[in-house]
mmCIF file of N, CA and C in Angstrom:
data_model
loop_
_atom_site.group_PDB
_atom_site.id
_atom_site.type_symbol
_atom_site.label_atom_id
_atom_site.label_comp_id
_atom_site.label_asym_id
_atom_site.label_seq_id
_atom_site.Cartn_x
_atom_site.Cartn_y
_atom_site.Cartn_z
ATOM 1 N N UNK A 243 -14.184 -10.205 -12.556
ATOM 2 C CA UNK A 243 -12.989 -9.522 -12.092
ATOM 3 C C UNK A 243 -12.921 -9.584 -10.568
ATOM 4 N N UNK A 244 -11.945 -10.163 -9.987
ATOM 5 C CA UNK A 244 -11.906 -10.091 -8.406
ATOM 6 C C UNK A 244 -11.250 -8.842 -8.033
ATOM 7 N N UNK A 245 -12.075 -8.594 -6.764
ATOM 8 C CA UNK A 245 -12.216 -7.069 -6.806
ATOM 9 C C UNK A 245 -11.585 -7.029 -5.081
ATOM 10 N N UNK A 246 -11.633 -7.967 -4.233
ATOM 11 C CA UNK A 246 -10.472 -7.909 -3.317
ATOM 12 C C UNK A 246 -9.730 -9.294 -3.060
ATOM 13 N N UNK A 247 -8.659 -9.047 -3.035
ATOM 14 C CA UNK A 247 -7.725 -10.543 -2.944
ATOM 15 C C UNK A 247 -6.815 -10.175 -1.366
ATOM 16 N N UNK A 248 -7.035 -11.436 -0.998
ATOM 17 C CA UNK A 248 -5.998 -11.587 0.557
ATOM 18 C C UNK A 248 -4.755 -11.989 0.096
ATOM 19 N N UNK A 249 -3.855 -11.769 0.931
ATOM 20 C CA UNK A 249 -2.613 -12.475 0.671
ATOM 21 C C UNK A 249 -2.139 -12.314 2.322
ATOM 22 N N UNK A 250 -1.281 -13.713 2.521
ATOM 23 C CA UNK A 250 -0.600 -13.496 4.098
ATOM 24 C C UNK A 250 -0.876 -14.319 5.012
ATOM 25 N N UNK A 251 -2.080 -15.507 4.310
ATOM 26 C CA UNK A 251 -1.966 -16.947 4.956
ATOM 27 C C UNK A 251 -0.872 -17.618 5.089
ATOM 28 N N UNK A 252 -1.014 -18.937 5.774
ATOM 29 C CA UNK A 252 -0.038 -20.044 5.971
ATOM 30 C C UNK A 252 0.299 -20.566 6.886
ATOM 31 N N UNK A 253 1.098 -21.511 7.337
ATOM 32 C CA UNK A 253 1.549 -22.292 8.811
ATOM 33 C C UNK A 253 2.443 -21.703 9.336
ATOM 34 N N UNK A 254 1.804 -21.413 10.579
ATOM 35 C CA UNK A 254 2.610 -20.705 11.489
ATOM 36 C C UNK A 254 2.680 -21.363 12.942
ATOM 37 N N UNK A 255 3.719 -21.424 14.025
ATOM 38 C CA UNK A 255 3.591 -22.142 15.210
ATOM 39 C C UNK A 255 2.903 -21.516 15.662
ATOM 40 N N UNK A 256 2.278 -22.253 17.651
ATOM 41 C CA UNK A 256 1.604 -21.155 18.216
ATOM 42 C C UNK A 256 2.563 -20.007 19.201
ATOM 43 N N UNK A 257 2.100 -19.182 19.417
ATOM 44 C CA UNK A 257 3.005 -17.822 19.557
ATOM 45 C C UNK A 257 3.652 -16.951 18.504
ATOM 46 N N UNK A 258 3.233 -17.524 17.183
ATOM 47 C CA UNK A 258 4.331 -16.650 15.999
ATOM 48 C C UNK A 258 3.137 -15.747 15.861
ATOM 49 N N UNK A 259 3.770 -15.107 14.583
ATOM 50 C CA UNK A 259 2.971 -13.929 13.805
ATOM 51 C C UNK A 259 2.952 -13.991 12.654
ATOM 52 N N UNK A 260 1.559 -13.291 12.029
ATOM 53 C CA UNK A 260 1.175 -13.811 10.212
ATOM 54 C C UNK A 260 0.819 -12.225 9.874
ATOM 55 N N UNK A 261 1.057 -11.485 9.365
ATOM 56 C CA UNK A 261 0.606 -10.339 8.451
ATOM 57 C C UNK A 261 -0.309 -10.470 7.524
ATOM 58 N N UNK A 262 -1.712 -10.580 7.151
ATOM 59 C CA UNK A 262 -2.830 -10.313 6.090
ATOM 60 C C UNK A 262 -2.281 -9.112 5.593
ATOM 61 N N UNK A 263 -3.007 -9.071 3.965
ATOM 62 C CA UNK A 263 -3.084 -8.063 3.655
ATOM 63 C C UNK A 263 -4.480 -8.361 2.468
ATOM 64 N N UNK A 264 -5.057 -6.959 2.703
ATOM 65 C CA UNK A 264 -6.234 -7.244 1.522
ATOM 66 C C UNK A 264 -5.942 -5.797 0.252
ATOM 67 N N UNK A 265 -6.034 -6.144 -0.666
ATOM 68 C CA UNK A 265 -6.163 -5.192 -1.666
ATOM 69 C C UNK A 265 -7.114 -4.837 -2.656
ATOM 70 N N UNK A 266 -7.890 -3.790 -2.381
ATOM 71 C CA UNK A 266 -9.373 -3.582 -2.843
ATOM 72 C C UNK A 266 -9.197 -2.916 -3.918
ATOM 73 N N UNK A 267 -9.904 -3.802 -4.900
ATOM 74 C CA UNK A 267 -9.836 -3.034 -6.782
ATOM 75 C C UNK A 267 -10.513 -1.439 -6.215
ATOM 76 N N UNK A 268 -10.124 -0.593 -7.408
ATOM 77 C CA UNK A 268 -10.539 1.252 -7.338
ATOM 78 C C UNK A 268 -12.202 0.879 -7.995
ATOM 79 N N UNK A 269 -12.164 -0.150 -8.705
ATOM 80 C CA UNK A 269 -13.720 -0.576 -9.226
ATOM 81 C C UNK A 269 -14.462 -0.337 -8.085
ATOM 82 N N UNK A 270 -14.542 -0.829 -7.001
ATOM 83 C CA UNK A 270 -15.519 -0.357 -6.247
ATOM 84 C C UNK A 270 -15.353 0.898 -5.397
ATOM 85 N N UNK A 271 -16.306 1.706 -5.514
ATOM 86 C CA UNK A 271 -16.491 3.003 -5.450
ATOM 87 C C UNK A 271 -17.076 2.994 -4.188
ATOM 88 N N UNK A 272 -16.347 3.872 -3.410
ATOM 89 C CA UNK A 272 -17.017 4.603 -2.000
ATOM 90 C C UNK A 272 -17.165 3.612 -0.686
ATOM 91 N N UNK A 273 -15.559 3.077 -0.670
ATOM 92 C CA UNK A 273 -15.662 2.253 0.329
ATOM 93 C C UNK A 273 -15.567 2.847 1.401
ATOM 94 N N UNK A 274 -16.306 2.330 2.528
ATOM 95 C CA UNK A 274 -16.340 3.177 4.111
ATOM 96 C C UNK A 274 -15.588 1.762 5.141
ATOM 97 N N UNK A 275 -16.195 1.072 5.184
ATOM 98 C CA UNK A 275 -15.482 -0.112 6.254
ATOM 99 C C UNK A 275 -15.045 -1.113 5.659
ATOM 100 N N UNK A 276 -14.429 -1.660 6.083
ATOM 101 C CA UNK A 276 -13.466 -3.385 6.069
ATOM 102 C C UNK A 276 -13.419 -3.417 6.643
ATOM 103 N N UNK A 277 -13.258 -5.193 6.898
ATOM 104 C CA UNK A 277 -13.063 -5.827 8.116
ATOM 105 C C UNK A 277 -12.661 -7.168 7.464
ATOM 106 N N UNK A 278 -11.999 -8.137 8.283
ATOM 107 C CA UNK A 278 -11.719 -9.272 8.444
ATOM 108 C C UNK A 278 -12.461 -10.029 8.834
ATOM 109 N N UNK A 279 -12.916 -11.556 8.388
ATOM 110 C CA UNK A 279 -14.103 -11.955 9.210
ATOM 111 C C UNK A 279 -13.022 -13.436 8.886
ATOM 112 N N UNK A 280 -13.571 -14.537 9.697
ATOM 113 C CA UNK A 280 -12.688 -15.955 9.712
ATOM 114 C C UNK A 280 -13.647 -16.891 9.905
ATOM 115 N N UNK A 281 -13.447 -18.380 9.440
ATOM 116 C CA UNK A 281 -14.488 -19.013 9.471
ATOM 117 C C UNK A 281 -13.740 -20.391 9.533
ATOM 118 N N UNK A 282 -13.555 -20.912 10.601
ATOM 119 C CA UNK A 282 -13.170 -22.058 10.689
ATOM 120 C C UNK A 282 -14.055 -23.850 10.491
ATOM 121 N N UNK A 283 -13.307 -24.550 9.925
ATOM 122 C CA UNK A 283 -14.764 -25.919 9.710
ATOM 123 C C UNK A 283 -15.084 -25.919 11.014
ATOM 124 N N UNK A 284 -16.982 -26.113 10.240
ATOM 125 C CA UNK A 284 -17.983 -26.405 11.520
ATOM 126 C C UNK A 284 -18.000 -25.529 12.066
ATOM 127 N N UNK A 285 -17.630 -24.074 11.934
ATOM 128 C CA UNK A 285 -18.131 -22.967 13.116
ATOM 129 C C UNK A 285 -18.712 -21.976 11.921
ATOM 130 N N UNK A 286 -18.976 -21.249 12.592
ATOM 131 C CA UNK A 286 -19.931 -20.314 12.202
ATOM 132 C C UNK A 286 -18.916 -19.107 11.383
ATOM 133 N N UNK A 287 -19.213 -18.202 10.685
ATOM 134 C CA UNK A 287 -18.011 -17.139 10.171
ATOM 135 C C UNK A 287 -18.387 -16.089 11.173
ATOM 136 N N UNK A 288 -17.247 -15.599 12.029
ATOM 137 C CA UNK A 288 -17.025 -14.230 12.802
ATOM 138 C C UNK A 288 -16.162 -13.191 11.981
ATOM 139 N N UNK A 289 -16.663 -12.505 13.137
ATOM 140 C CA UNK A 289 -15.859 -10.768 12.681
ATOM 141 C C UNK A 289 -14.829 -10.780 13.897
ATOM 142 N N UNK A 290 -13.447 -10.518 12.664
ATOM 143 C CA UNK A 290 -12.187 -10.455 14.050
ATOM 144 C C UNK A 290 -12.196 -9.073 13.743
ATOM 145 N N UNK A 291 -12.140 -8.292 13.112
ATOM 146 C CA UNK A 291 -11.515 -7.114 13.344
ATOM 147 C C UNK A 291 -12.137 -6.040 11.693
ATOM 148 N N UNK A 292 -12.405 -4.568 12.208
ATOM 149 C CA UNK A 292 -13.081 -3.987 11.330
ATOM 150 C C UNK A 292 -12.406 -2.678 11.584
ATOM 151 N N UNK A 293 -12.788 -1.700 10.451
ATOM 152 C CA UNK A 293 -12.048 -0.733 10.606
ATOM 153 C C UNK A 293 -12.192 0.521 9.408
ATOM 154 N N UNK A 294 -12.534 1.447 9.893
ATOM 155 C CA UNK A 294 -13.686 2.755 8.996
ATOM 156 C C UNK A 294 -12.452 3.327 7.833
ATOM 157 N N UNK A 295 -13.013 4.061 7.071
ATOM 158 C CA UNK A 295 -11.968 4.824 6.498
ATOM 159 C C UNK A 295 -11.387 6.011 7.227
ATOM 160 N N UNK A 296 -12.192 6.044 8.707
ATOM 161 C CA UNK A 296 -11.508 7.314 8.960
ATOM 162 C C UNK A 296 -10.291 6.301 9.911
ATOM 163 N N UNK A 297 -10.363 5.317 10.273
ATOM 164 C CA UNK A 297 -9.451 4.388 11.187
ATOM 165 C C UNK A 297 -10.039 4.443 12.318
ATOM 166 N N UNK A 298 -11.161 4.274 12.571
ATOM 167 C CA UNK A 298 -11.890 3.660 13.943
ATOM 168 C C UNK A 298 -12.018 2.459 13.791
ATOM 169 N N UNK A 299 -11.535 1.225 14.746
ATOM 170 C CA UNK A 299 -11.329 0.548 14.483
ATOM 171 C C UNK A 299 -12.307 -0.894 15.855
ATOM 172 N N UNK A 300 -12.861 -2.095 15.433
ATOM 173 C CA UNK A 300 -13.478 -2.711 16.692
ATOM 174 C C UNK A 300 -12.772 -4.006 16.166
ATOM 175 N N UNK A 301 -12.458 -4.986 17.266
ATOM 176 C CA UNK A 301 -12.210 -6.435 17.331
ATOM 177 C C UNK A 301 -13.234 -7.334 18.228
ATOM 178 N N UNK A 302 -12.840 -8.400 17.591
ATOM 179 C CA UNK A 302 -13.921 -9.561 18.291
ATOM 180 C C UNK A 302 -12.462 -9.678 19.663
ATOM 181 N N UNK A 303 -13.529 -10.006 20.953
ATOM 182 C CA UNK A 303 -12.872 -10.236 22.259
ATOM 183 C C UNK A 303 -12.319 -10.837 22.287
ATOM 184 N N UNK A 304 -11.316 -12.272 21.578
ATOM 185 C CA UNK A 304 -11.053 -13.146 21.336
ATOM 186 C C UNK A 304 -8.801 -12.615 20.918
ATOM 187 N N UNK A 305 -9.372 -11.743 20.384
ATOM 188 C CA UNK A 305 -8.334 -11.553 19.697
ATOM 189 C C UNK A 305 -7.731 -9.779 19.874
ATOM 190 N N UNK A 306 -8.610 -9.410 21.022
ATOM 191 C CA UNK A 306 -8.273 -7.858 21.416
ATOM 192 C C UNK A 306 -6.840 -7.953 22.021
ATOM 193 N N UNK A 307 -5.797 -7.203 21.979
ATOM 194 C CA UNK A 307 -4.921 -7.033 21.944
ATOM 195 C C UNK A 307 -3.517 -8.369 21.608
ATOM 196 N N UNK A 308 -3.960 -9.110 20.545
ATOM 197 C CA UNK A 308 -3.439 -9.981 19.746
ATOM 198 C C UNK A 308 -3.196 -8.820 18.572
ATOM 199 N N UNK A 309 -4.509 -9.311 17.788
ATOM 200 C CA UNK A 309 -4.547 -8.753 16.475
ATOM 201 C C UNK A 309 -4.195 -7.068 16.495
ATOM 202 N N UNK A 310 -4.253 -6.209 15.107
ATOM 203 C CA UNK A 310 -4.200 -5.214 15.003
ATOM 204 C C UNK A 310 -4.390 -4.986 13.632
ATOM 205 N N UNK A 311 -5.709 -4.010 13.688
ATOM 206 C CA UNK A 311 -6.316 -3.802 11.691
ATOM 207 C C UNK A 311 -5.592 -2.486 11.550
ATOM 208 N N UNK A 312 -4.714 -2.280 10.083
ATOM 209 C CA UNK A 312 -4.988 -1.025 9.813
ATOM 210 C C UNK A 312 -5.426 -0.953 8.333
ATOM 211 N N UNK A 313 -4.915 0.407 7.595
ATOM 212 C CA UNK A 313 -5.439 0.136 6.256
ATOM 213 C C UNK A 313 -4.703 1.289 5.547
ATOM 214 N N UNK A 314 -4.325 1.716 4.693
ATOM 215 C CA UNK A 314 -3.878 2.773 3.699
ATOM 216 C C UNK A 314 -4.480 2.811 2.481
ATOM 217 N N UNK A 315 -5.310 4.102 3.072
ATOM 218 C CA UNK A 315 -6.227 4.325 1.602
ATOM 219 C C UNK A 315 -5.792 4.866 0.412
ATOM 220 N N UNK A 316 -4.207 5.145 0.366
ATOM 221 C CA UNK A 316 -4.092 5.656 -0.795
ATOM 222 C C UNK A 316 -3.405 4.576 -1.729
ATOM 223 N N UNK A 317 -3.597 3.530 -0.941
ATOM 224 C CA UNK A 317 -3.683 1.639 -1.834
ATOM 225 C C UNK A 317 -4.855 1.063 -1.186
ATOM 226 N N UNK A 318 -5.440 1.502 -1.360
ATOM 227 C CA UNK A 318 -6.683 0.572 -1.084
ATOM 228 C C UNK A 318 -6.313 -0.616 -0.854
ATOM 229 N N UNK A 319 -5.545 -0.634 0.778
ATOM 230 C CA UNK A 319 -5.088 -1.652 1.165
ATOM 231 C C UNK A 319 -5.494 -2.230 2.579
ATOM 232 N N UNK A 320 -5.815 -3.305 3.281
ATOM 233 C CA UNK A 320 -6.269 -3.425 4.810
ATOM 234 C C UNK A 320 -5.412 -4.322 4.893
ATOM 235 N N UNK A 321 -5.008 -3.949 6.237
ATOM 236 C CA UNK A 321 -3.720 -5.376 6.990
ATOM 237 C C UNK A 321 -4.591 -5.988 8.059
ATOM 238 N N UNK A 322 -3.943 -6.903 8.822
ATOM 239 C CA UNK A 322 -3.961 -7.688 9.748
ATOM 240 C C UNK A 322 -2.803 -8.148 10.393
ATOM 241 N N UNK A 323 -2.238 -6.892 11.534
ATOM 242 C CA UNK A 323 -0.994 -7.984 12.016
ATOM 243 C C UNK A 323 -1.437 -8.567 13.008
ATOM 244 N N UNK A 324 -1.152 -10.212 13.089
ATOM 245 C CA UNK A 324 -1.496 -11.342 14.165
ATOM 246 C C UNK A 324 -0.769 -11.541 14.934
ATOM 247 N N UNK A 325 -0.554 -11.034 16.162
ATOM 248 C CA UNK A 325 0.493 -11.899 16.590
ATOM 249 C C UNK A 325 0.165 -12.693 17.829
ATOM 250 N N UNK A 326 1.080 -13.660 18.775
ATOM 251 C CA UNK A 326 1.162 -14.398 19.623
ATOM 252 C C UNK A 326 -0.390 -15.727 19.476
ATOM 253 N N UNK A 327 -0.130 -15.651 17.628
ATOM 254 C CA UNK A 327 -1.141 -16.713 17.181
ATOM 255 C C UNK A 327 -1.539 -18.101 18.162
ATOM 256 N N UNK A 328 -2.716 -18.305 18.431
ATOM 257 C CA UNK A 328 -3.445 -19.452 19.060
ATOM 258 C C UNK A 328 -4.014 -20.566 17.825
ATOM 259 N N UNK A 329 -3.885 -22.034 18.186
ATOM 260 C CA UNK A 329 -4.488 -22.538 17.570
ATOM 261 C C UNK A 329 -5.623 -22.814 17.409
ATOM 262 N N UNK A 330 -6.564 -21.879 18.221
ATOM 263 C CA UNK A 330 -8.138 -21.796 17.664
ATOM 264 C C UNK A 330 -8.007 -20.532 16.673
ATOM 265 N N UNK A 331 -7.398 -19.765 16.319
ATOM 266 C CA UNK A 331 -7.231 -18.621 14.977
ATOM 267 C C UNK A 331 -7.026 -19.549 13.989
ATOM 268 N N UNK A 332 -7.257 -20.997 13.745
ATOM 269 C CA UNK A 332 -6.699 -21.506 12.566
ATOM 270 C C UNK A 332 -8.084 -21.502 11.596
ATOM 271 N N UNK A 333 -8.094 -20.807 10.943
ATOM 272 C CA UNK A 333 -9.258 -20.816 10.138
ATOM 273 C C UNK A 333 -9.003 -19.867 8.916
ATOM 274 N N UNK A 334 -10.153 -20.255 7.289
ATOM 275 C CA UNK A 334 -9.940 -18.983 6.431
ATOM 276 C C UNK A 334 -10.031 -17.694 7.096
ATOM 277 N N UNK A 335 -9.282 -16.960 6.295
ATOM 278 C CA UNK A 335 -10.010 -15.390 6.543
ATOM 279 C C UNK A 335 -9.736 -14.814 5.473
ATOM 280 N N UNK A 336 -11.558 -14.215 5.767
ATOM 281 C CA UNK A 336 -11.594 -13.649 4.595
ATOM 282 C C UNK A 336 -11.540 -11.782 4.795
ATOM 283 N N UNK A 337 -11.503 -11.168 3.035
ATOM 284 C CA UNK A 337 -11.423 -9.919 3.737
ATOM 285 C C UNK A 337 -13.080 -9.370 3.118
ATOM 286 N N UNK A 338 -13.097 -7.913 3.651
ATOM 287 C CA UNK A 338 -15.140 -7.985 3.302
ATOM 288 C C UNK A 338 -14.738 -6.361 3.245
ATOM 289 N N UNK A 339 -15.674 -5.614 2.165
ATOM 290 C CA UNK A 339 -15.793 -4.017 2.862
ATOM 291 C C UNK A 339 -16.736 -3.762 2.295
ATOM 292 N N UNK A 340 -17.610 -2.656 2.513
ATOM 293 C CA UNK A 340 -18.752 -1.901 2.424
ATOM 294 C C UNK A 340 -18.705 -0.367 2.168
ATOM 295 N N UNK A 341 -19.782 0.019 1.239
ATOM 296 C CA UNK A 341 -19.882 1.184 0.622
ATOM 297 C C UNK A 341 -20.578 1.832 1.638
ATOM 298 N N UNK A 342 -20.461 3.200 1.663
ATOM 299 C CA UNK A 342 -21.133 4.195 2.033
ATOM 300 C C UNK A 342 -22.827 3.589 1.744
ATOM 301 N N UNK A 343 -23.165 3.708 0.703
ATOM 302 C CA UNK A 343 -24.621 3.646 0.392
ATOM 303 C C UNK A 343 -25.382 2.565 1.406
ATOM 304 N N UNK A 344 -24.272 1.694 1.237
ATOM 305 C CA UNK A 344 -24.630 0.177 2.006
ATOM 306 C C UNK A 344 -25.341 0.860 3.265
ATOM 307 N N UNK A 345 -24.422 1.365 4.358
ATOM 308 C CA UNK A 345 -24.075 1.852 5.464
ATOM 309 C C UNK A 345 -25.825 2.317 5.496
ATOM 310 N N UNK A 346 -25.835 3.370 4.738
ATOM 311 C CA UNK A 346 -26.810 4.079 5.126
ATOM 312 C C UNK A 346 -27.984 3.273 5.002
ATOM 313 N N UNK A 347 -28.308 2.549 4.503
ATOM 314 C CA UNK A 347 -29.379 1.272 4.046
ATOM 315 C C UNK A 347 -29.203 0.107 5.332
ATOM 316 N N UNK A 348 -28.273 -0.220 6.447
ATOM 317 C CA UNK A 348 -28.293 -0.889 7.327
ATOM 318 C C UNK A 348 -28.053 -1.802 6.504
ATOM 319 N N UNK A 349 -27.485 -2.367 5.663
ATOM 320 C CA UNK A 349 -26.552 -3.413 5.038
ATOM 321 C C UNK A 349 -25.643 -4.008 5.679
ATOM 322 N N UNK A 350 -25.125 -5.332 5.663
ATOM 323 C CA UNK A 350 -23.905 -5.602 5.558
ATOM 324 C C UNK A 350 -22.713 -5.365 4.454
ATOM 325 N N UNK A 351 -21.508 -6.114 4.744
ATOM 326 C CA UNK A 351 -20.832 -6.518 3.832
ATOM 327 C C UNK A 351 -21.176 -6.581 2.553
ATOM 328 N N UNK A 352 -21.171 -5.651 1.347
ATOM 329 C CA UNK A 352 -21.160 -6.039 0.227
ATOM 330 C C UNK A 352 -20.088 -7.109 -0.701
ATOM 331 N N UNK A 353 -18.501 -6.969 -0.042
ATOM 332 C CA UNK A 353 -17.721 -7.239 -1.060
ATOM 333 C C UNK A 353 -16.918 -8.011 -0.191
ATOM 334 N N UNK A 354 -16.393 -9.467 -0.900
ATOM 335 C CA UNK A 354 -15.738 -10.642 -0.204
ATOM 336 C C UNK A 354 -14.541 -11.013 -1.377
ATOM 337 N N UNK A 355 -13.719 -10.890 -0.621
ATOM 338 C CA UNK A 355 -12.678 -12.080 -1.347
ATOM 339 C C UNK A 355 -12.715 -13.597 -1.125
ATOM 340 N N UNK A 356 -11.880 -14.284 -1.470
ATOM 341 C CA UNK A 356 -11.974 -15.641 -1.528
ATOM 342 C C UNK A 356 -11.253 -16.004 -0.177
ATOM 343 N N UNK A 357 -10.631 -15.418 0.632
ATOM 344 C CA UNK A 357 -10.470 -16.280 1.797
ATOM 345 C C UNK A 357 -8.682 -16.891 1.465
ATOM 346 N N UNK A 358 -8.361 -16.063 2.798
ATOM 347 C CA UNK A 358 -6.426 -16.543 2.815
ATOM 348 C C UNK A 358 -6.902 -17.697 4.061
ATOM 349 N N UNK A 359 -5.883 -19.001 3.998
ATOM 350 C CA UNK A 359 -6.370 -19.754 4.906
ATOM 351 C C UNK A 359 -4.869 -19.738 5.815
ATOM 352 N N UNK A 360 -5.215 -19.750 7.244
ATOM 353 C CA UNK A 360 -4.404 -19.284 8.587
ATOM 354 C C UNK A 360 -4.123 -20.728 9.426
ATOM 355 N N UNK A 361 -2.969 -21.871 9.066
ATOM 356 C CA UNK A 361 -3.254 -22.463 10.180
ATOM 357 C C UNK A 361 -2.128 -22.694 11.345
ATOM 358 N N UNK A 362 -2.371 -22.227 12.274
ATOM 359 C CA UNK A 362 -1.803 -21.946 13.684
ATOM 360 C C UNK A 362 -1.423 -23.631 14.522
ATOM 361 N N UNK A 363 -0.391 -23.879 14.605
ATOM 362 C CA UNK A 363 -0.217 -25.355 14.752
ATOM 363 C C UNK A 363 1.331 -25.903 14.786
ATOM 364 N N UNK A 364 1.409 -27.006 15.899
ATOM 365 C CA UNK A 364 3.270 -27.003 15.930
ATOM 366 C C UNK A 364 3.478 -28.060 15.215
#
């Protein structure tokens, strides 16, 4: 059963804007953070942007006052609005969140979707 799905990829010029959205099954119990992480070929997967259930929120430097995470927990839902897109943002992104329990155990990411793919390009 896939338990978070992205939606809100696709081709976009550079300077436009793309909206993510992730939607996290109620199956998993006691989520505390999400975040967005992106992984373009040949690079490594980063963290663009994360964000608590209470809405504290951190971005990778790259994309600080571009991007913007929020989330509505009463849809277990996380966004991503992108805007004034660059063509180094062209990469999957995926969405990721973590349980409480995790947290306290110094865990990462327990839970991944499959990855909306973003490509930024005229």
């Amino acid at each position: 059963q896939v338990q978070l799905v992205e939606s809100g990829g696709g081709l976009v010029q550079p300077g436009g804007s793309l909206r993510l959205s992730c939607a996290a099954s109620e199956s998993i119990l006691n989520i505390n953070d999400m975040g967005w992480y992106r992984q373009a070929p040949g690079k490594q997967r980063e963290l663009v942007a994360a964000i608590t259930r209470g809405g504290s929120t951190n971005y990778a430097d790259s994309v600080k006052g571009r991007f913007t995470v929020s989330r509505d927990n009463t849809k277990n839902t996380m966004y991503l609005q992108m805007n004034s897109l660059k063509p180094e943002d062209t990469a999957v992104y995926y969405c990721a969140a973590r349980t409480i329990l995790t947290i306290i155990r110094g865990g990462g990411m327990d839970y991944w979707g499959k990855g909306t793919l973003v490509t930024v390009s005229s």
